[in-house]
Amino acid sequence: PLAIMARLERLAISPKQKELSLLVGLGYSAKEISEKLGISQNTYKEYLQSIYFKLNINRKEDFYALLNS
């Protein structure tokens, strides 16, 4: 978790997006993340799409690679 958190600190995304990204990186499901953050699954998807756009990535695999590199 600390390594993922350190990587997230360097990214130009909002604190809420960093929180969501950390949970993704830790392997939580969309449903679990939505419940933990108190957001709908649609909002989860919107946040994730916004993160992908900001980081210029297109696939979940690329996102995982970024978080775990």
Short mmCIF file of N, CA, C and O in Angstrom, two decimals:
data_model
loop_
_atom_site.label_atom_id
_atom_site.label_comp_id
_atom_site.label_asym_id
_atom_site.label_seq_id
_atom_site.Cartn_x
_atom_site.Cartn_y
_atom_site.Cartn_z
N PRO A 1 0.80 -1.21 0.00
CA PRO A 1 0.00 0.00 0.00
C PRO A 1 0.85 1.28 0.00
O PRO A 1 0.49 2.25 -0.64
N LEU A 2 1.95 1.28 0.73
CA LEU A 2 2.77 2.49 0.79
C LEU A 2 3.39 2.83 -0.55
O LEU A 2 3.47 4.01 -0.92
N ALA A 3 3.80 1.82 -1.29
CA ALA A 3 4.38 2.06 -2.61
C ALA A 3 3.34 2.65 -3.55
O ALA A 3 3.64 3.59 -4.30
N ILE A 4 2.12 2.14 -3.50
CA ILE A 4 1.05 2.67 -4.35
C ILE A 4 0.75 4.11 -3.93
O ILE A 4 0.60 4.99 -4.78
N MET A 5 0.70 4.37 -2.63
CA MET A 5 0.42 5.71 -2.15
C MET A 5 1.50 6.69 -2.62
O MET A 5 1.20 7.81 -3.02
N ALA A 6 2.76 6.27 -2.59
CA ALA A 6 3.85 7.14 -3.05
C ALA A 6 3.70 7.45 -4.53
O ALA A 6 3.91 8.59 -4.96
N ARG A 7 3.33 6.46 -5.33
CA ARG A 7 3.12 6.69 -6.76
C ARG A 7 1.96 7.65 -7.00
O ARG A 7 2.02 8.52 -7.86
N LEU A 8 0.90 7.48 -6.22
CA LEU A 8 -0.28 8.34 -6.39
C LEU A 8 0.02 9.79 -6.05
O LEU A 8 -0.55 10.69 -6.66
N GLU A 9 0.90 10.03 -5.11
CA GLU A 9 1.24 11.41 -4.73
C GLU A 9 1.84 12.18 -5.89
O GLU A 9 1.70 13.39 -5.96
N ARG A 10 2.50 11.50 -6.81
CA ARG A 10 3.13 12.16 -7.95
C ARG A 10 2.15 12.48 -9.06
O ARG A 10 2.48 13.21 -9.99
N LEU A 11 0.96 11.90 -9.02
CA LEU A 11 0.00 12.06 -10.10
C LEU A 11 -0.86 13.31 -9.93
O LEU A 11 -1.20 13.69 -8.81
N ALA A 12 -1.20 13.93 -11.05
CA ALA A 12 -2.01 15.15 -11.04
C ALA A 12 -3.49 14.80 -11.05
O ALA A 12 -4.20 15.06 -12.02
N ILE A 13 -3.94 14.19 -9.95
CA ILE A 13 -5.35 13.85 -9.79
C ILE A 13 -5.80 14.34 -8.42
O ILE A 13 -4.97 14.59 -7.54
N SER A 14 -7.11 14.46 -8.25
CA SER A 14 -7.65 15.00 -6.99
C SER A 14 -7.46 14.01 -5.84
O SER A 14 -7.25 12.82 -6.06
N PRO A 15 -7.56 14.51 -4.60
CA PRO A 15 -7.46 13.61 -3.45
C PRO A 15 -8.49 12.47 -3.49
O PRO A 15 -8.18 11.33 -3.14
N LYS A 16 -9.72 12.77 -3.91
CA LYS A 16 -10.75 11.73 -3.99
C LYS A 16 -10.37 10.70 -5.04
O LYS A 16 -10.56 9.50 -4.85
N GLN A 17 -9.82 11.16 -6.16
CA GLN A 17 -9.38 10.24 -7.21
C GLN A 17 -8.20 9.40 -6.72
O GLN A 17 -8.09 8.23 -7.06
N LYS A 18 -7.34 9.97 -5.90
CA LYS A 18 -6.22 9.21 -5.33
C LYS A 18 -6.74 8.13 -4.39
O LYS A 18 -6.24 7.00 -4.39
N GLU A 19 -7.75 8.49 -3.60
CA GLU A 19 -8.35 7.52 -2.67
C GLU A 19 -8.95 6.35 -3.45
O GLU A 19 -8.73 5.18 -3.11
N LEU A 20 -9.69 6.67 -4.48
CA LEU A 20 -10.30 5.64 -5.32
C LEU A 20 -9.21 4.79 -5.98
O LEU A 20 -9.28 3.55 -5.99
N SER A 21 -8.17 5.43 -6.47
CA SER A 21 -7.07 4.72 -7.13
C SER A 21 -6.37 3.77 -6.17
O SER A 21 -5.99 2.66 -6.55
N LEU A 22 -6.18 4.21 -4.94
CA LEU A 22 -5.55 3.34 -3.94
C LEU A 22 -6.37 2.08 -3.74
O LEU A 22 -5.82 0.97 -3.73
N LEU A 23 -7.68 2.24 -3.61
CA LEU A 23 -8.54 1.07 -3.41
C LEU A 23 -8.52 0.15 -4.63
O LEU A 23 -8.51 -1.08 -4.48
N VAL A 24 -8.48 0.73 -5.82
CA VAL A 24 -8.35 -0.09 -7.04
C VAL A 24 -7.04 -0.86 -6.98
O VAL A 24 -6.99 -2.07 -7.23
N GLY A 25 -5.97 -0.16 -6.65
CA GLY A 25 -4.65 -0.79 -6.59
C GLY A 25 -4.56 -1.89 -5.54
O GLY A 25 -3.77 -2.82 -5.69
N LEU A 26 -5.36 -1.77 -4.50
CA LEU A 26 -5.38 -2.79 -3.44
C LEU A 26 -6.28 -3.96 -3.79
O LEU A 26 -6.37 -4.92 -3.02
N GLY A 27 -6.96 -3.87 -4.93
CA GLY A 27 -7.75 -4.99 -5.40
C GLY A 27 -9.21 -4.99 -5.01
O GLY A 27 -9.90 -6.00 -5.19
N TYR A 28 -9.71 -3.89 -4.48
CA TYR A 28 -11.12 -3.82 -4.14
C TYR A 28 -11.97 -3.81 -5.41
O TYR A 28 -11.56 -3.27 -6.43
N SER A 29 -13.15 -4.37 -5.33
CA SER A 29 -14.07 -4.38 -6.47
C SER A 29 -14.76 -3.02 -6.59
O SER A 29 -14.75 -2.22 -5.65
N ALA A 30 -15.37 -2.79 -7.74
CA ALA A 30 -16.12 -1.55 -7.96
C ALA A 30 -17.21 -1.39 -6.89
O ALA A 30 -17.40 -0.29 -6.35
N LYS A 31 -17.89 -2.46 -6.58
CA LYS A 31 -18.95 -2.41 -5.57
C LYS A 31 -18.38 -2.05 -4.20
O LYS A 31 -18.93 -1.20 -3.49
N GLU A 32 -17.28 -2.69 -3.83
CA GLU A 32 -16.65 -2.41 -2.54
C GLU A 32 -16.18 -0.96 -2.45
O GLU A 32 -16.36 -0.30 -1.43
N ILE A 33 -15.58 -0.48 -3.53
CA ILE A 33 -15.08 0.89 -3.55
C ILE A 33 -16.24 1.87 -3.45
O ILE A 33 -16.19 2.83 -2.67
N SER A 34 -17.30 1.62 -4.20
CA SER A 34 -18.48 2.49 -4.14
C SER A 34 -19.03 2.57 -2.73
O SER A 34 -19.36 3.65 -2.24
N GLU A 35 -19.13 1.42 -2.07
CA GLU A 35 -19.65 1.39 -0.71
C GLU A 35 -18.71 2.12 0.26
O GLU A 35 -19.17 2.88 1.10
N LYS A 36 -17.41 1.87 0.15
CA LYS A 36 -16.44 2.51 1.04
C LYS A 36 -16.45 4.03 0.89
O LYS A 36 -16.30 4.74 1.88
N LEU A 37 -16.58 4.51 -0.34
CA LEU A 37 -16.53 5.95 -0.59
C LEU A 37 -17.90 6.61 -0.53
O LEU A 37 -18.00 7.83 -0.61
N GLY A 38 -18.96 5.81 -0.39
CA GLY A 38 -20.31 6.37 -0.31
C GLY A 38 -20.77 7.00 -1.62
O GLY A 38 -21.43 8.03 -1.62
N ILE A 39 -20.38 6.37 -2.72
CA ILE A 39 -20.75 6.86 -4.05
C ILE A 39 -21.44 5.74 -4.82
O ILE A 39 -21.31 4.57 -4.47
N SER A 40 -22.17 6.10 -5.86
CA SER A 40 -22.81 5.08 -6.68
C SER A 40 -21.77 4.43 -7.58
O SER A 40 -20.68 4.97 -7.78
N GLN A 41 -22.12 3.27 -8.14
CA GLN A 41 -21.20 2.61 -9.06
C GLN A 41 -21.04 3.43 -10.34
O GLN A 41 -19.98 3.40 -10.96
N ASN A 42 -22.08 4.18 -10.71
CA ASN A 42 -21.96 5.07 -11.87
C ASN A 42 -20.94 6.19 -11.60
O ASN A 42 -20.13 6.53 -12.46
N THR A 43 -20.98 6.74 -10.39
CA THR A 43 -20.00 7.76 -10.02
C THR A 43 -18.61 7.17 -9.99
O THR A 43 -17.65 7.81 -10.45
N TYR A 44 -18.48 5.95 -9.50
CA TYR A 44 -17.19 5.25 -9.52
C TYR A 44 -16.65 5.19 -10.95
O TYR A 44 -15.49 5.52 -11.19
N LYS A 45 -17.50 4.79 -11.88
CA LYS A 45 -17.08 4.68 -13.28
C LYS A 45 -16.68 6.04 -13.84
O LYS A 45 -15.69 6.15 -14.58
N GLU A 46 -17.43 7.08 -13.48
CA GLU A 46 -17.10 8.44 -13.95
C GLU A 46 -15.75 8.89 -13.40
O GLU A 46 -14.95 9.48 -14.12
N TYR A 47 -15.51 8.63 -12.12
CA TYR A 47 -14.22 8.98 -11.51
C TYR A 47 -13.10 8.25 -12.24
O TYR A 47 -12.07 8.84 -12.55
N LEU A 48 -13.30 6.96 -12.47
CA LEU A 48 -12.26 6.16 -13.12
C LEU A 48 -11.98 6.66 -14.53
O LEU A 48 -10.82 6.79 -14.93
N GLN A 49 -13.03 7.00 -15.27
CA GLN A 49 -12.84 7.53 -16.62
C GLN A 49 -12.09 8.86 -16.58
O GLN A 49 -11.23 9.12 -17.42
N SER A 50 -12.39 9.68 -15.60
CA SER A 50 -11.70 10.96 -15.46
C SER A 50 -10.22 10.74 -15.14
O SER A 50 -9.35 11.44 -15.67
N ILE A 51 -9.94 9.78 -14.29
CA ILE A 51 -8.55 9.44 -13.95
C ILE A 51 -7.82 8.97 -15.21
O ILE A 51 -6.70 9.41 -15.49
N TYR A 52 -8.44 8.07 -15.94
CA TYR A 52 -7.83 7.57 -17.18
C TYR A 52 -7.53 8.72 -18.13
O TYR A 52 -6.45 8.77 -18.72
N PHE A 53 -8.48 9.64 -18.27
CA PHE A 53 -8.29 10.78 -19.16
C PHE A 53 -7.10 11.63 -18.71
O PHE A 53 -6.24 11.99 -19.51
N LYS A 54 -7.06 11.95 -17.41
CA LYS A 54 -5.99 12.79 -16.88
C LYS A 54 -4.62 12.13 -17.04
O LYS A 54 -3.62 12.81 -17.22
N LEU A 55 -4.59 10.80 -16.94
CA LEU A 55 -3.32 10.08 -17.01
C LEU A 55 -3.01 9.57 -18.42
O LEU A 55 -2.00 8.91 -18.63
N ASN A 56 -3.91 9.88 -19.35
CA ASN A 56 -3.74 9.49 -20.75
C ASN A 56 -3.59 7.97 -20.90
O ASN A 56 -2.66 7.49 -21.57
N ILE A 57 -4.47 7.24 -20.23
CA ILE A 57 -4.49 5.79 -20.38
C ILE A 57 -5.89 5.37 -20.83
O ILE A 57 -6.85 6.11 -20.65
N ASN A 58 -5.97 4.17 -21.42
CA ASN A 58 -7.24 3.73 -21.99
C ASN A 58 -7.78 2.44 -21.39
O ASN A 58 -8.96 2.14 -21.56
N ARG A 59 -6.94 1.68 -20.75
CA ARG A 59 -7.37 0.36 -20.29
C ARG A 59 -7.06 0.16 -18.81
O ARG A 59 -6.11 0.71 -18.28
N LYS A 60 -7.87 -0.66 -18.17
CA LYS A 60 -7.67 -0.98 -16.77
C LYS A 60 -6.29 -1.58 -16.54
O LYS A 60 -5.62 -1.28 -15.55
N GLU A 61 -5.84 -2.40 -17.48
CA GLU A 61 -4.52 -3.03 -17.35
C GLU A 61 -3.40 -1.99 -17.28
O GLU A 61 -2.45 -2.14 -16.53
N ASP A 62 -3.56 -0.92 -18.08
CA ASP A 62 -2.57 0.15 -18.05
C ASP A 62 -2.58 0.87 -16.70
O ASP A 62 -1.53 1.28 -16.19
N PHE A 63 -3.76 1.03 -16.14
CA PHE A 63 -3.90 1.67 -14.85
C PHE A 63 -3.24 0.83 -13.77
O PHE A 63 -2.48 1.34 -12.95
N TYR A 64 -3.51 -0.47 -13.77
CA TYR A 64 -2.88 -1.37 -12.80
C TYR A 64 -1.36 -1.34 -12.94
O TYR A 64 -0.63 -1.33 -11.96
N ALA A 65 -0.89 -1.33 -14.18
CA ALA A 65 0.56 -1.30 -14.42
C ALA A 65 1.16 -0.02 -13.84
O ALA A 65 2.23 -0.05 -13.23
N LEU A 66 0.47 1.11 -14.02
CA LEU A 66 0.94 2.37 -13.49
C LEU A 66 1.00 2.33 -11.97
O LEU A 66 1.97 2.78 -11.35
N LEU A 67 -0.03 1.79 -11.35
CA LEU A 67 -0.09 1.74 -9.89
C LEU A 67 0.95 0.79 -9.30
O LEU A 67 1.40 0.98 -8.18
N ASN A 68 1.32 -0.23 -10.05
CA ASN A 68 2.21 -1.26 -9.52
C ASN A 68 3.60 -1.24 -10.12
O ASN A 68 4.36 -2.18 -9.92
N SER A 69 3.94 -0.15 -10.83
CA SER A 69 5.27 -0.08 -11.44
C SER A 69 6.30 0.43 -10.47
O SER A 69 6.03 1.03 -9.49
#
